[in-house]
Structure formats: structure tokens, C-alpha cells
Short mmCIF file of C-alpha atoms and ligand atoms in Angstrom, two decimals:
data_model
loop_
_atom_site.label_atom_id
_atom_site.label_comp_id
_atom_site.label_asym_id
_atom_site.label_seq_id
_atom_site.Cartn_x
_atom_site.Cartn_y
_atom_site.Cartn_z
CA UNK A 1 -6.15 -87.63 252.71
CA UNK A 2 -5.30 -91.26 251.99
CA UNK A 3 -7.13 -92.49 248.88
CA UNK A 4 -7.26 -96.24 249.18
CA UNK A 5 -6.70 -98.36 252.26
CA UNK A 6 -5.91 -102.05 252.54
CA UNK A 7 -7.25 -103.61 255.73
CA UNK A 8 -4.74 -106.22 256.90
CA UNK A 9 -7.19 -108.01 259.16
CA UNK A 10 -10.43 -109.97 259.28
CA UNK A 11 -13.60 -110.30 261.35
CA UNK A 12 -15.43 -107.50 263.10
CA UNK A 13 -12.48 -105.11 263.23
CA UNK A 14 -11.96 -105.32 259.45
CA UNK A 15 -15.66 -104.56 258.95
CA UNK A 16 -15.45 -101.73 261.48
CA UNK A 17 -12.57 -100.11 259.57
CA UNK A 18 -14.21 -100.58 256.15
CA UNK A 19 -17.32 -98.79 257.46
CA UNK A 20 -15.43 -95.67 258.47
CA UNK A 21 -13.46 -95.65 255.20
CA UNK A 22 -16.72 -95.80 253.28
CA UNK A 23 -18.10 -92.87 255.26
CA UNK A 24 -14.93 -90.90 254.52
CA UNK A 25 -15.09 -91.66 250.79
CA UNK A 26 -11.91 -93.75 250.93
CA UNK A 27 -11.70 -96.88 248.75
CA UNK A 28 -11.04 -100.17 250.55
CA UNK A 29 -9.22 -103.40 249.77
CA UNK A 30 -9.88 -106.46 251.93
CA UNK A 31 -7.42 -109.30 252.16
CA UNK A 32 -8.71 -112.75 252.97
CA UNK A 33 -7.54 -116.28 253.52
CA UNK A 34 -9.04 -119.26 251.74
CA UNK A 35 -11.14 -119.86 254.89
CA UNK A 36 -12.60 -116.34 254.61
CA UNK A 37 -13.80 -116.39 251.00
CA UNK A 38 -17.36 -115.81 252.22
CA UNK A 39 -16.50 -113.58 255.16
CA UNK A 40 -18.31 -110.27 255.57
CA UNK A 41 -15.15 -108.15 255.33
CA UNK A 42 -14.35 -109.84 252.01
CA UNK A 43 -17.78 -108.92 250.69
CA UNK A 44 -18.04 -105.39 252.09
CA UNK A 45 -14.77 -103.97 250.79
CA UNK A 46 -14.59 -102.42 247.31
CA UNK A 47 -12.00 -105.01 246.31
CA UNK A 48 -10.78 -108.23 247.89
CA UNK A 49 -7.53 -110.14 247.40
CA UNK A 50 -6.85 -113.70 248.53
CA UNK A 51 -3.53 -113.81 250.40
CA UNK A 52 -3.15 -117.49 251.21
CA UNK A 53 -4.48 -120.53 253.04
CA UNK A 54 -6.45 -120.55 256.30
CA UNK A 55 -3.43 -120.76 258.60
CA UNK A 56 -2.68 -117.18 259.67
CA UNK A 57 1.10 -117.53 259.33
CA UNK A 58 0.46 -118.11 255.62
CA UNK A 59 -2.18 -115.40 255.15
CA UNK A 60 -2.93 -112.68 257.72
CA UNK A 61 0.67 -112.76 258.93
CA UNK A 62 2.11 -113.09 255.44
CA UNK A 63 3.88 -109.74 255.01
CA UNK A 64 4.96 -110.39 251.43
CA UNK A 65 1.51 -111.33 250.15
CA UNK A 66 -0.19 -108.46 251.94
CA UNK A 67 2.27 -105.90 250.60
CA UNK A 68 1.98 -107.30 247.11
CA UNK A 69 -1.81 -107.00 247.34
CA UNK A 70 -1.48 -103.39 248.48
CA UNK A 71 0.91 -102.47 245.67
CA UNK A 72 -1.06 -104.30 243.01
CA UNK A 73 -4.32 -102.57 243.98
CA UNK A 74 -2.69 -99.14 244.30
CA UNK A 75 -3.27 -98.61 248.02
CA UNK A 76 -1.57 -95.69 249.76
CA UNK A 77 -2.39 -96.85 253.29
CA UNK A 78 -2.66 -100.05 255.34
CA UNK A 79 -4.76 -100.34 258.48
CA UNK A 80 -3.55 -103.29 260.58
CA UNK A 81 -6.50 -103.51 263.02
CA UNK A 82 -5.58 -105.41 266.22
CA UNK A 83 -3.78 -108.72 266.67
CA UNK A 84 -2.03 -110.16 263.58
CA UNK A 85 0.54 -107.63 262.23
CA UNK A 86 -0.71 -104.62 264.18
CA UNK A 87 2.25 -104.59 266.57
CA UNK A 88 4.83 -105.90 264.15
CA UNK A 89 7.55 -103.26 263.79
CA UNK A 90 9.09 -104.99 260.77
CA UNK A 91 5.78 -104.83 258.94
CA UNK A 92 5.34 -101.12 259.75
CA UNK A 93 8.89 -100.46 258.55
CA UNK A 94 8.54 -102.30 255.27
CA UNK A 95 5.24 -100.48 254.61
CA UNK A 96 7.08 -97.19 255.03
CA UNK A 97 9.87 -98.35 252.72
CA UNK A 98 7.25 -99.30 250.13
CA UNK A 99 5.71 -95.82 250.35
CA UNK A 100 2.53 -97.13 251.89
CA UNK A 101 1.36 -95.39 255.04
CA UNK A 102 1.07 -97.74 258.00
CA UNK A 103 -1.91 -96.44 259.99
CA UNK A 104 -0.30 -96.47 263.41
CA UNK A 105 2.81 -95.12 265.10
CA UNK A 106 6.27 -95.22 263.55
CA UNK A 107 7.95 -98.62 263.51
CA UNK A 108 10.66 -97.68 266.00
CA UNK A 109 7.97 -96.73 268.55
CA UNK A 110 6.19 -100.05 268.00
CA UNK A 111 9.50 -101.77 268.61
CA UNK A 112 10.14 -99.77 271.76
CA UNK A 113 6.72 -100.42 273.30
CA UNK A 114 6.55 -103.99 272.00
CA UNK A 115 9.19 -104.96 274.53
CA UNK A 116 7.18 -104.35 277.70
CA UNK A 117 10.25 -104.58 279.87
CA UNK A 118 12.15 -101.92 277.90
CA UNK A 119 9.04 -99.74 277.82
CA UNK A 120 8.89 -99.85 281.62
CA UNK A 121 12.54 -98.90 281.88
CA UNK A 122 11.92 -95.84 279.71
CA UNK A 123 8.95 -94.87 281.88
CA UNK A 124 10.90 -95.35 285.10
CA UNK A 125 13.68 -93.12 283.75
CA UNK A 126 11.10 -90.44 283.06
CA UNK A 127 9.50 -90.55 286.52
CA UNK A 128 6.35 -92.25 285.31
CA UNK A 129 5.13 -94.62 288.05
CA UNK A 130 5.70 -98.28 287.16
CA UNK A 131 4.94 -101.47 289.08
CA UNK A 132 7.98 -102.36 291.24
CA UNK A 133 9.98 -105.19 289.71
CA UNK A 134 13.03 -106.10 287.69
CA UNK A 135 14.89 -103.30 286.02
CA UNK A 136 14.81 -104.73 282.52
CA UNK A 137 14.71 -108.41 281.73
CA UNK A 138 15.79 -111.29 283.97
CA UNK A 139 18.73 -113.40 282.87
CA UNK A 140 18.75 -116.27 285.40
CA UNK A 141 16.75 -118.03 288.12
CA UNK A 142 19.21 -116.67 290.67
CA UNK A 143 18.51 -113.11 289.53
CA UNK A 144 14.76 -113.82 289.63
CA UNK A 145 15.09 -115.09 293.20
CA UNK A 146 17.07 -112.03 294.32
CA UNK A 147 14.54 -109.60 292.87
CA UNK A 148 11.55 -111.53 294.22
CA UNK A 149 13.03 -111.49 297.72
CA UNK A 150 13.67 -107.80 297.46
CA UNK A 151 10.18 -106.80 296.27
CA UNK A 152 8.42 -109.62 298.18
CA UNK A 153 6.13 -112.44 297.04
CA UNK A 154 3.71 -112.81 295.36
CA UNK A 155 5.28 -111.71 292.07
CA UNK A 156 4.40 -112.04 288.41
CA UNK A 157 6.65 -113.34 285.68
CA UNK A 158 5.79 -111.90 282.29
CA UNK A 159 6.94 -112.34 278.72
CA UNK A 160 8.53 -109.08 277.50
CA UNK A 161 7.01 -109.59 274.05
CA UNK A 162 3.70 -110.83 275.46
CA UNK A 163 0.15 -109.89 274.61
CA UNK A 164 -3.40 -111.23 274.71
CA UNK A 165 -2.96 -112.33 278.34
CA UNK A 166 -0.45 -115.03 277.36
CA UNK A 167 2.94 -115.64 278.93
CA UNK A 168 1.99 -114.33 282.39
CA UNK A 169 2.32 -116.33 285.60
CA UNK A 170 1.65 -115.59 289.25
CA UNK A 171 4.30 -116.87 291.63
CA UNK A 172 3.15 -117.10 295.26
CA UNK A 173 6.32 -118.27 296.96
CA UNK A 174 9.99 -119.09 296.66
CA UNK A 175 9.18 -122.78 296.21
CA UNK A 176 7.26 -122.08 293.01
CA UNK A 177 9.76 -119.76 291.37
CA UNK A 178 12.01 -122.32 289.69
CA UNK A 179 9.23 -124.07 287.86
CA UNK A 180 7.36 -120.86 286.98
CA UNK A 181 10.53 -119.32 285.55
CA UNK A 182 11.03 -122.22 283.16
CA UNK A 183 7.37 -122.38 282.16
CA UNK A 184 7.08 -118.67 281.35
CA UNK A 185 10.35 -118.72 279.45
CA UNK A 186 9.13 -121.63 277.35
CA UNK A 187 5.72 -120.11 276.81
CA UNK A 188 7.30 -116.81 275.79
CA UNK A 189 9.50 -118.63 273.30
CA UNK A 190 6.70 -120.70 271.78
CA UNK A 191 4.01 -117.96 271.70
CA UNK A 192 6.12 -114.90 270.85
CA UNK A 193 9.35 -116.42 269.54
CA UNK A 194 11.21 -114.41 272.18
CA UNK A 195 12.09 -115.86 275.58
CA UNK A 196 12.88 -112.56 277.29
CA UNK A 197 10.98 -112.30 280.58
CA UNK A 198 10.64 -109.73 283.38
CA UNK A 199 9.25 -109.60 286.89
CA UNK A 200 6.69 -107.43 288.62
CA UNK A 201 5.26 -107.30 292.08
CA UNK A 202 1.78 -108.83 292.05
CA UNK A 203 -0.68 -106.08 292.86
CA UNK A 204 -3.53 -107.51 294.96
CA UNK A 205 -7.16 -106.84 293.97
CA UNK A 206 -6.38 -104.14 291.40
CA UNK A 207 -8.37 -102.53 288.64
CA UNK A 208 -7.18 -102.51 285.05
CA UNK A 209 -7.77 -98.94 283.91
CA UNK A 210 -6.49 -97.77 280.55
CA UNK A 211 -6.36 -94.35 278.94
CA UNK A 212 -7.07 -93.89 275.23
CA UNK A 213 -4.93 -91.26 273.56
CA UNK A 214 -4.77 -89.63 270.13
CA UNK A 215 -1.61 -87.89 268.97
CA UNK A 216 -0.92 -86.28 265.61
CA UNK A 217 2.46 -86.15 263.87
CA UNK A 218 3.15 -82.58 265.05
CA UNK A 219 3.27 -83.17 268.80
CA UNK A 220 -0.38 -82.42 269.59
CA UNK A 221 -2.11 -84.97 271.78
CA UNK A 222 -5.30 -85.51 273.76
CA UNK A 223 -6.62 -88.26 275.99
CA UNK A 224 -10.14 -89.60 275.68
CA UNK A 225 -10.60 -90.71 279.26
CA UNK A 226 -10.47 -94.20 280.65
CA UNK A 227 -11.85 -97.68 280.19
CA UNK A 228 -12.19 -100.08 283.08
CA UNK A 229 -11.24 -103.55 281.84
CA UNK A 230 -11.04 -105.36 285.17
CA UNK A 231 -13.57 -108.02 284.24
CA UNK A 232 -11.08 -110.55 282.92
CA UNK A 233 -10.67 -114.28 282.59
CA UNK A 234 -7.09 -115.51 282.64
CA UNK A 235 -5.83 -111.95 282.17
CA UNK A 236 -8.01 -111.50 279.08
CA UNK A 237 -10.73 -108.89 278.92
CA UNK A 238 -14.36 -110.03 278.85
CA UNK A 239 -16.40 -106.87 279.49
CA UNK A 240 -15.25 -103.25 279.45
CA UNK A 241 -16.81 -99.95 280.43
CA UNK A 242 -16.29 -96.21 280.42
CA UNK A 243 -16.16 -94.36 282.72
CA UNK A 244 -14.63 -96.58 285.41
CA UNK A 245 -16.69 -96.79 288.61
CA UNK A 246 -13.55 -96.13 290.66
CA UNK A 247 -12.23 -93.09 288.79
CA UNK A 248 -13.37 -89.59 289.76
CA UNK A 249 -12.70 -86.41 287.80
CA UNK A 250 -9.53 -85.64 289.72
CA UNK A 251 -7.98 -89.08 289.19
CA UNK A 252 -9.06 -89.06 285.53
CA UNK A 253 -7.26 -85.79 285.05
CA UNK A 254 -4.15 -87.08 286.80
CA UNK A 255 -4.05 -90.32 284.83
CA UNK A 256 -4.74 -88.42 281.62
CA UNK A 257 -1.77 -86.16 282.33
CA UNK A 258 0.53 -89.12 282.95
CA UNK A 259 -0.77 -90.81 279.78
CA UNK A 260 0.08 -87.68 277.78
CA UNK A 261 3.51 -87.65 279.35
CA UNK A 262 4.00 -91.21 278.10
CA UNK A 263 3.03 -89.99 274.63
CA UNK A 264 5.59 -87.23 274.83
CA UNK A 265 8.38 -89.39 276.24
CA UNK A 266 7.81 -92.02 273.53
CA UNK A 267 7.32 -89.40 270.78
CA UNK A 268 4.16 -91.30 269.97
CA UNK A 269 1.75 -90.57 267.14
CA UNK A 270 -1.63 -91.99 266.07
CA UNK A 271 -4.10 -93.75 268.43
CA UNK A 272 -2.78 -95.69 271.39
CA UNK A 273 -3.68 -96.94 274.82
CA UNK A 274 -1.76 -96.71 278.04
CA UNK A 275 -2.70 -99.54 280.38
CA UNK A 276 -2.45 -98.89 284.11
CA UNK A 277 -2.94 -101.04 287.17
CA UNK A 278 -4.77 -99.18 289.94
CA UNK A 279 -4.26 -100.62 293.42
CA UNK A 280 -6.66 -100.63 296.38
CA UNK A 281 -5.40 -97.21 297.51
CA UNK A 282 -5.91 -95.77 294.03
CA UNK A 283 -2.21 -95.58 293.26
CA UNK A 284 -1.75 -96.16 289.57
CA UNK A 285 1.17 -97.69 287.71
CA UNK A 286 2.08 -97.90 284.02
CA UNK A 287 1.73 -101.49 282.84
CA UNK A 288 2.15 -101.35 279.06
CA UNK A 289 1.24 -99.35 276.01
CA UNK A 290 -0.78 -100.89 273.17
CA UNK A 291 0.27 -99.22 269.94
CA UNK A 292 -2.89 -99.97 267.97
CA UNK A 293 -6.66 -99.74 267.99
CA UNK A 294 -8.12 -101.85 270.78
CA UNK A 295 -11.02 -104.27 270.89
CA UNK A 296 -12.84 -102.11 273.44
CA UNK A 297 -12.44 -98.75 271.64
CA UNK A 298 -16.22 -98.38 270.98
CA UNK A 299 -17.02 -97.56 274.63
CA UNK A 300 -14.73 -94.55 274.37
CA UNK A 301 -16.23 -93.57 271.01
CA UNK A 302 -19.64 -93.53 272.59
CA UNK A 303 -18.88 -91.43 275.65
CA UNK A 304 -16.76 -88.94 273.69
CA UNK A 305 -18.55 -88.93 270.32
CA UNK A 306 -15.22 -89.38 268.52
CA UNK A 307 -14.71 -91.98 265.75
CA UNK A 308 -11.25 -93.27 266.71
CA UNK A 309 -10.65 -95.05 263.38
CA UNK A 310 -11.48 -91.86 261.51
CA UNK A 311 -8.97 -89.98 263.68
CA UNK A 312 -6.36 -92.67 263.00
CA UNK A 313 -6.82 -92.22 259.26
CA UNK A 314 -6.73 -88.42 259.48
CA UNK A 315 -3.57 -88.51 261.57
CA UNK A 316 -1.94 -90.97 259.16
CA UNK A 317 -2.91 -88.65 256.31
CA UNK A 318 -0.82 -85.94 257.94
CA UNK A 319 -3.64 -83.82 259.34
CA UNK A 320 -3.40 -82.01 262.64
CA UNK A 321 -5.74 -83.00 265.48
CA UNK A 322 -8.94 -81.02 265.04
CA UNK A 323 -9.59 -80.55 268.75
CA UNK A 324 -7.87 -79.80 272.03
CA UNK A 325 -8.16 -81.40 275.44
CA UNK A 326 -10.71 -78.84 276.58
CA UNK A 327 -12.97 -79.83 273.66
CA UNK A 328 -13.18 -83.44 274.87
CA UNK A 329 -16.24 -84.05 277.02
CA UNK A 330 -17.66 -87.25 278.44
CA UNK A 331 -21.31 -88.13 278.26
CA UNK A 332 -23.15 -90.98 279.97
CA UNK A 333 -21.94 -94.54 280.45
CA UNK A 334 -20.98 -97.19 277.94
CA UNK A 335 -20.41 -100.95 278.37
CA UNK A 336 -19.08 -103.52 275.90
CA UNK A 337 -19.56 -107.29 276.03
CA UNK A 338 -17.33 -109.56 273.97
CA UNK A 339 -19.45 -112.36 272.48
CA UNK A 340 -17.32 -115.44 271.93
CA UNK A 341 -18.24 -118.72 270.27
CA UNK A 342 -17.12 -120.86 273.19
CA UNK A 343 -18.60 -123.08 275.85
CA UNK A 344 -18.23 -121.74 279.41
CA UNK A 345 -19.26 -125.16 280.77
CA UNK A 346 -16.43 -126.86 278.92
CA UNK A 347 -13.68 -124.60 280.19
CA UNK A 348 -14.54 -122.00 277.53
CA UNK A 349 -13.58 -124.34 274.73
CA UNK A 350 -13.94 -122.54 271.37
CA UNK A 351 -16.97 -123.67 269.39
CA UNK A 352 -16.62 -123.02 265.67
CA UNK A 353 -19.41 -124.02 263.26
CA UNK A 354 -22.32 -122.73 261.24
CA UNK A 355 -24.64 -120.04 262.52
CA UNK A 356 -28.06 -121.46 261.73
CA UNK A 357 -30.15 -118.60 263.00
CA UNK A 358 -29.19 -115.12 264.06
CA UNK A 359 -31.04 -112.27 265.67
CA UNK A 360 -28.86 -109.46 266.85
CA UNK A 361 -30.26 -106.89 269.29
CA UNK A 362 -30.93 -103.28 268.31
CA UNK A 363 -32.85 -100.28 269.47
CA UNK A 364 -31.89 -97.09 271.18
CA UNK A 365 -28.38 -97.07 272.61
CA UNK A 366 -27.24 -100.42 271.21
CA UNK A 367 -24.32 -100.87 268.79
CA UNK A 368 -23.26 -104.19 267.31
CA UNK A 369 -19.82 -104.70 265.80
CA UNK A 370 -19.70 -108.08 264.15
CA UNK A 371 -18.84 -109.91 260.95
CA UNK A 372 -21.23 -112.86 261.29
CA UNK A 373 -24.53 -113.47 259.48
CA UNK A 374 -27.09 -116.27 259.16
CA UNK A 375 -25.45 -119.22 257.42
CA UNK A 376 -21.93 -117.98 258.16
CA UNK A 377 -19.46 -120.70 259.13
CA UNK A 378 -17.11 -119.64 261.93
CA UNK A 379 -13.72 -121.10 260.95
CA UNK A 380 -11.88 -123.01 263.69
CA UNK A 381 -8.52 -121.36 262.98
CA UNK A 382 -9.06 -117.83 264.29
CA UNK A 383 -10.06 -116.01 267.46
CA UNK A 384 -13.41 -117.02 268.96
CA UNK A 385 -14.69 -113.45 269.41
CA UNK A 386 -17.59 -113.18 266.94
CA UNK A 387 -19.35 -109.99 268.01
CA UNK A 388 -19.24 -107.06 270.35
CA UNK A 389 -22.37 -105.58 271.87
CA UNK A 390 -21.90 -102.03 273.03
CA UNK A 391 -24.54 -100.02 274.88
CA UNK A 392 -24.81 -96.42 275.99
CA UNK A 393 -27.10 -94.81 278.55
CA UNK A 394 -27.10 -91.84 280.92
CA UNK A 395 -26.00 -93.79 283.99
CA UNK A 396 -24.13 -97.01 284.77
CA UNK A 397 -27.25 -98.71 286.11
CA UNK A 398 -29.22 -97.83 283.00
CA UNK A 399 -26.36 -99.11 280.83
CA UNK A 400 -26.39 -102.42 282.74
CA UNK A 401 -30.15 -102.72 282.28
CA UNK A 402 -29.80 -101.96 278.59
CA UNK A 403 -27.05 -104.55 278.13
CA UNK A 404 -29.18 -107.20 279.87
CA UNK A 405 -32.07 -106.34 277.57
CA UNK A 406 -29.75 -106.57 274.54
CA UNK A 407 -28.37 -109.96 275.60
CA UNK A 408 -31.93 -111.23 276.14
CA UNK A 409 -32.78 -110.31 272.54
CA UNK A 410 -29.67 -111.93 271.14
CA UNK A 411 -30.16 -115.26 269.33
CA UNK A 412 -27.13 -117.07 267.95
CA UNK A 413 -28.13 -120.64 267.07
CA UNK A 414 -25.79 -123.37 265.90
CA UNK A 415 -22.77 -122.60 268.07
CA UNK A 416 -22.23 -122.26 271.82
CA UNK A 417 -21.64 -118.74 273.13
CA UNK A 418 -20.77 -117.00 276.39
CA UNK A 419 -23.99 -114.91 276.37
CA UNK A 420 -25.44 -116.52 279.53
CA UNK A 421 -22.09 -116.13 281.26
CA UNK A 422 -22.03 -112.41 280.42
CA UNK A 423 -25.60 -112.09 281.66
CA UNK A 424 -24.61 -113.58 285.01
CA UNK A 425 -21.86 -110.98 285.38
CA UNK A 426 -24.38 -108.20 284.78
CA UNK A 427 -26.73 -109.70 287.39
CA UNK A 428 -24.08 -110.02 290.07
CA UNK A 429 -24.82 -107.68 293.00
CA UNK A 430 -21.20 -106.71 293.48
CA UNK A 431 -20.77 -105.92 289.81
CA UNK A 432 -23.92 -103.81 289.88
CA UNK A 433 -22.55 -101.86 292.85
CA UNK A 434 -19.26 -101.34 291.04
CA UNK A 435 -17.45 -103.40 293.66
CA UNK A 436 -15.12 -105.55 291.59
CA UNK A 437 -11.48 -105.97 290.67
CA UNK A 438 -9.49 -108.17 288.29
CA UNK A 439 -10.31 -111.24 290.45
CA UNK A 440 -14.03 -110.81 289.94
CA UNK A 441 -14.59 -113.71 287.55
CA UNK A 442 -12.43 -116.12 289.53
CA UNK A 443 -14.03 -115.17 292.84
CA UNK A 444 -17.64 -114.52 291.88
CA UNK A 445 -18.28 -116.70 288.85
CA UNK A 446 -17.08 -119.96 290.41
CA UNK A 447 -14.93 -121.09 287.52
P1 ADP B 1 -7.26 -105.45 273.73
O1 ADP B 1 -6.69 -104.62 274.80
O2 ADP B 1 -7.46 -104.74 272.44
O3 ADP B 1 -8.41 -106.25 274.20
P2 ADP B 1 -5.99 -107.94 273.58
O4 ADP B 1 -4.77 -108.13 274.35
O5 ADP B 1 -7.22 -108.61 274.01
O6 ADP B 1 -6.11 -106.41 273.44
O7 ADP B 1 -5.68 -108.30 272.07
C1 ADP B 1 -6.52 -108.00 270.99
C2 ADP B 1 -6.39 -109.09 269.98
O8 ADP B 1 -5.04 -109.23 269.59
C3 ADP B 1 -6.82 -110.43 270.51
O9 ADP B 1 -7.40 -111.12 269.44
C4 ADP B 1 -5.51 -111.04 270.96
O10 ADP B 1 -5.58 -112.44 270.95
C5 ADP B 1 -4.55 -110.49 269.94
N1 ADP B 1 -3.19 -110.27 270.46
C6 ADP B 1 -2.78 -109.29 271.27
N2 ADP B 1 -1.46 -109.34 271.46
C7 ADP B 1 -1.02 -110.39 270.77
C8 ADP B 1 0.26 -110.97 270.57
N3 ADP B 1 1.37 -110.46 271.09
N4 ADP B 1 0.34 -112.06 269.80
C9 ADP B 1 -0.76 -112.58 269.24
N5 ADP B 1 -1.99 -112.06 269.39
C10 ADP B 1 -2.13 -111.00 270.13
P1 ADP B 2 -0.94 -108.37 277.97
O1 ADP B 2 0.23 -107.81 277.21
O2 ADP B 2 -1.13 -109.80 277.76
O3 ADP B 2 -2.15 -107.53 277.80
P2 ADP B 2 -0.57 -107.11 280.57
O4 ADP B 2 0.80 -106.83 281.06
O5 ADP B 2 -1.34 -105.98 280.03
O6 ADP B 2 -0.48 -108.28 279.49
O7 ADP B 2 -1.41 -107.82 281.71
C1 ADP B 2 -2.64 -108.44 281.45
C2 ADP B 2 -3.47 -108.50 282.73
O8 ADP B 2 -2.80 -109.25 283.74
C3 ADP B 2 -3.72 -107.15 283.37
O9 ADP B 2 -4.84 -106.50 282.81
C4 ADP B 2 -3.94 -107.52 284.83
O10 ADP B 2 -5.26 -107.96 285.06
C5 ADP B 2 -3.00 -108.68 285.00
N1 ADP B 2 -1.70 -108.22 285.55
C6 ADP B 2 -0.61 -107.94 284.84
N2 ADP B 2 0.42 -107.54 285.64
C7 ADP B 2 -0.06 -107.55 286.89
C8 ADP B 2 0.51 -107.26 288.19
N3 ADP B 2 1.79 -106.87 288.32
N4 ADP B 2 -0.27 -107.41 289.29
C9 ADP B 2 -1.56 -107.83 289.16
N5 ADP B 2 -2.14 -108.11 287.99
C10 ADP B 2 -1.41 -107.99 286.86
MG1 MG B 3 -2.35 -105.57 278.29
#
């Protein structure tokens, strides 16, 4: 087993990882920027090393400083969390070369899946259903036009290196293609430093359904069922749940099988997620694979009873998976709400600042993953997600009721949050009936 792990991240996910390490008897090293001197992850870890100024390019993305911290403190593993360096193949490679285990897949797999266009090509070649679109990346507007006419408008232009809902644009008609092409290319270049783009048919009124997988380094793999992440704003997830209201046992089994085929084709190891789009006729298509722990992993942990971070560490330590597919069972219903410090009335503008008063919900069936506390100052330079509330109950309706109760209890004074906005989603009749798709927020929430 790994002895000492450096957590190359901040916020709730860093805290989440430290907690499991502590339970496993593994020593932890936090890294922090000058803005995070008083952050919870900095305080909770056994040791903490400052790796640079607030700006993430100089701290949480600073490969040299992070590796130096790991070597100096004698770490034998690095957990990258999500965001930051978690999908950086170069970082994973240099960890390996420094004899520090990167807790994730091998760097060449990160590289392969990190280019979403190449990943789709590999899937297509292996008879895994993909969304119709360009075969590989698009080199010119003329090529874009030809493909769009062949597959039919509307289409989506997407950054091959994209993530976090950025670098994606819907194109309704021929007249819009020119401008959209240039915008996405620019956005791809500025956000991901890579202007490669690809095209997909726009699937109308779909669900985003993803399958969590675990694979060890000896070719054993299981899936942990699905998460429905269709409640999105600007292609970014807001609320997630497991199971999905539109997936029955048969479809779950089918999607699970395809997900495990993806694992095999990619020779994947560690935890990962295969994201699918499910259309109105319940056809499902591979969209991308996220080669890291995901924000919404707790809903899966709750319905399966498996600690995914613990499994990641065991796999990275070279252990074989301790269970088989038939051992995985699903119990009840779990929902997660992402609490952001932002103002929904001001176009969801982030709202950093000091938390003057804090009362987080609790009680039966409520889990809080957060890194904030009373008096904590949310820095303006990082992501606005400050907490996740996760609930579990026997049925979906009971889980919705429990989440509403939890949100009612929640007091976060001093900064604006999206709590009322989340509450309105949970009150919406269509949401309650399970009748929603990825357009839900745009259509139902009038924003
Ligand atoms: P999840 O499926 O885990 O919700 P997200 O796409 O929301 O994944 O990303 C999780 C976190 O990582 C978010 O903070 C998001 O902003 C960040 N992120 C994801 N991909 C990228 C990327 N390519 N570049 C920068 N940040 C990213
Ligand atoms: P990211 O890497 O930013 O997570 P994804 O490719 O996973 O980007 O897409 C993000 C979201 O955008 C999806 O969850 C879905 O809601 C929407 N989306 C992406 N591609 C399509 C498509 N071809 N048709 C309809 N919606 C799509
Ligand atoms: Mg995605």
C-alpha cells in the first residue's frame, strides 16, 4: 500500500481525499497557494507545503513545485483530484519518471482520452456507438460545411481538448457556421491552448448518463452503475442523481457492458467515467471519457456502498479489485446538489467573500462534502463550487424531499449562493416526475 500521498488539489475534493487517506492509515501532504494558507485542506493534512502565489498557473498547475514538494516530503503517491492537473498527461508521466505513483490511469491513456476527437475515433473503430459527426478533427470551414450538410443541422462544434462545458457551441444553420467555427477555434485556443475542434450532430432533448467504472492494473474491471447529470447550465452539471429515472435494469446492463468494453479497448486502469448521451428513443452514444475522479462521485458511493477514492488508492498500490460485477448491488436513490457561491439573479456571477455564519445540514441520509467554515474567506481566483450536499433515501421522491429539507436547513451568510435556485429545481413538477432532459434549466427555470 502507498505510504504517503500528496494531494495536488484544493477545496472540497482535497478534503475528501485526505479523509479517506486518514481512514486508511496513509499519511497526507497538502499543497496550498498563498491564497489558501487558512484553507481547510491545508489544516487537515498531516503536512502542508506552500507551492506558490494565488494564481493557479503558478501554484496548483505548477508541476515543478508540486513534484519538489512530493519528493521533499517523501511521498510515494500523488492524488490529482479533479480539474487542475488531473487530466494532464505530462504531469502523470513525470510523476512516473520520478518514481511517484500518479493515482489515475497511465499517462498515455490520459493523452488518448484527453483528445475527445481521437477518443471517439478509437471507439468508432471498435464498434462502440458514437454520436455521428466528423471522423477526427476538422481542418477548415469548407470541411465543416461538408460534414454538417451530410449529418444535417443542428450540429455542435467542440474543442477536442475541452472540458468543464467550455469550448462547445450549437450551430443551428448553415448561416451560423462560419462565425461559430472561428469562435470555437479561438475559445479552444485560449482555454485549452489547443485549437483542434470536431463536429457532432446535435442530439435533441437528450439525457446525460454516465457510467462509473473501476479497473485494476491486471485487466479486472467493474461498473458501478450510472449517474444522470442532465440538469445542466451551459453544459455544466448542477445536480446529479443515481439511478437515472430513465434507465431500467436492462439498459443499465447494456450501458455497463459497453462501458467495460471502452475500458478494455483503452486498456484503462483506475477509476474513470464514460459519459454517454441518451436520445429520446433511448439510443446511447459514447461522448467522452473522464480519466479522473468526478465531482458527482458521492451519489455512486452511496448507492453502491463503495468508497471510490479508497479503491483508487488500492488500485494505484497494485492491489487487485476485491469484488466482481456480481458483487455490486444498488440500493436506494441518491441526489447531489452543487452549492456555488454565485448570484443566479446576476447571471450566476461568482460571489467570493467571507462566510460570516454557517450552518450546514445534517441528519439521517445527508452527506456534506465541503472545505468552508465560519470565518473562511472564499478566494476570488478559484472555482465557485463551495460545497456539495448529497442525500440518500429509499426512493427518488424521498430523496427529493430529503434534499429540500437539507437545503432549508442550510445557512451560508456573507456570500450569495445558488441554494434557492436548486430548491426551485427540486420543486418543479416535471423534475419531480422525472420528466427532464439537458434543456431543463433553459426551458423550465426561465434563465
Ligand atoms: P465533472 O464531470 O466531474 O463534473 P466537470 O467537467 O464539471 O467534471 O469538471 C470538474 C472540475 O474540473 C470543474 O472544476 C471544472 O471546471 C474543471 N475542469 C474540467 N475539465 C477542465 C479542463 N479541461 N480545463 C480546466 N478545468 C477543467
Ligand atoms: P465537457 O468535456 O466540457 O464535459 P462534453 O462533450 O462532455 O464536454 O459535453 C458537455 C455537455 O454538453 C453534455 O453533458 C451535453 O449536455 C452537451 N452536449 C455535448 N455534446 C452534445 C451533442 N452532440 N448533442 C447534444 N448535447 C451535447
Ligand atoms: Mg463531459
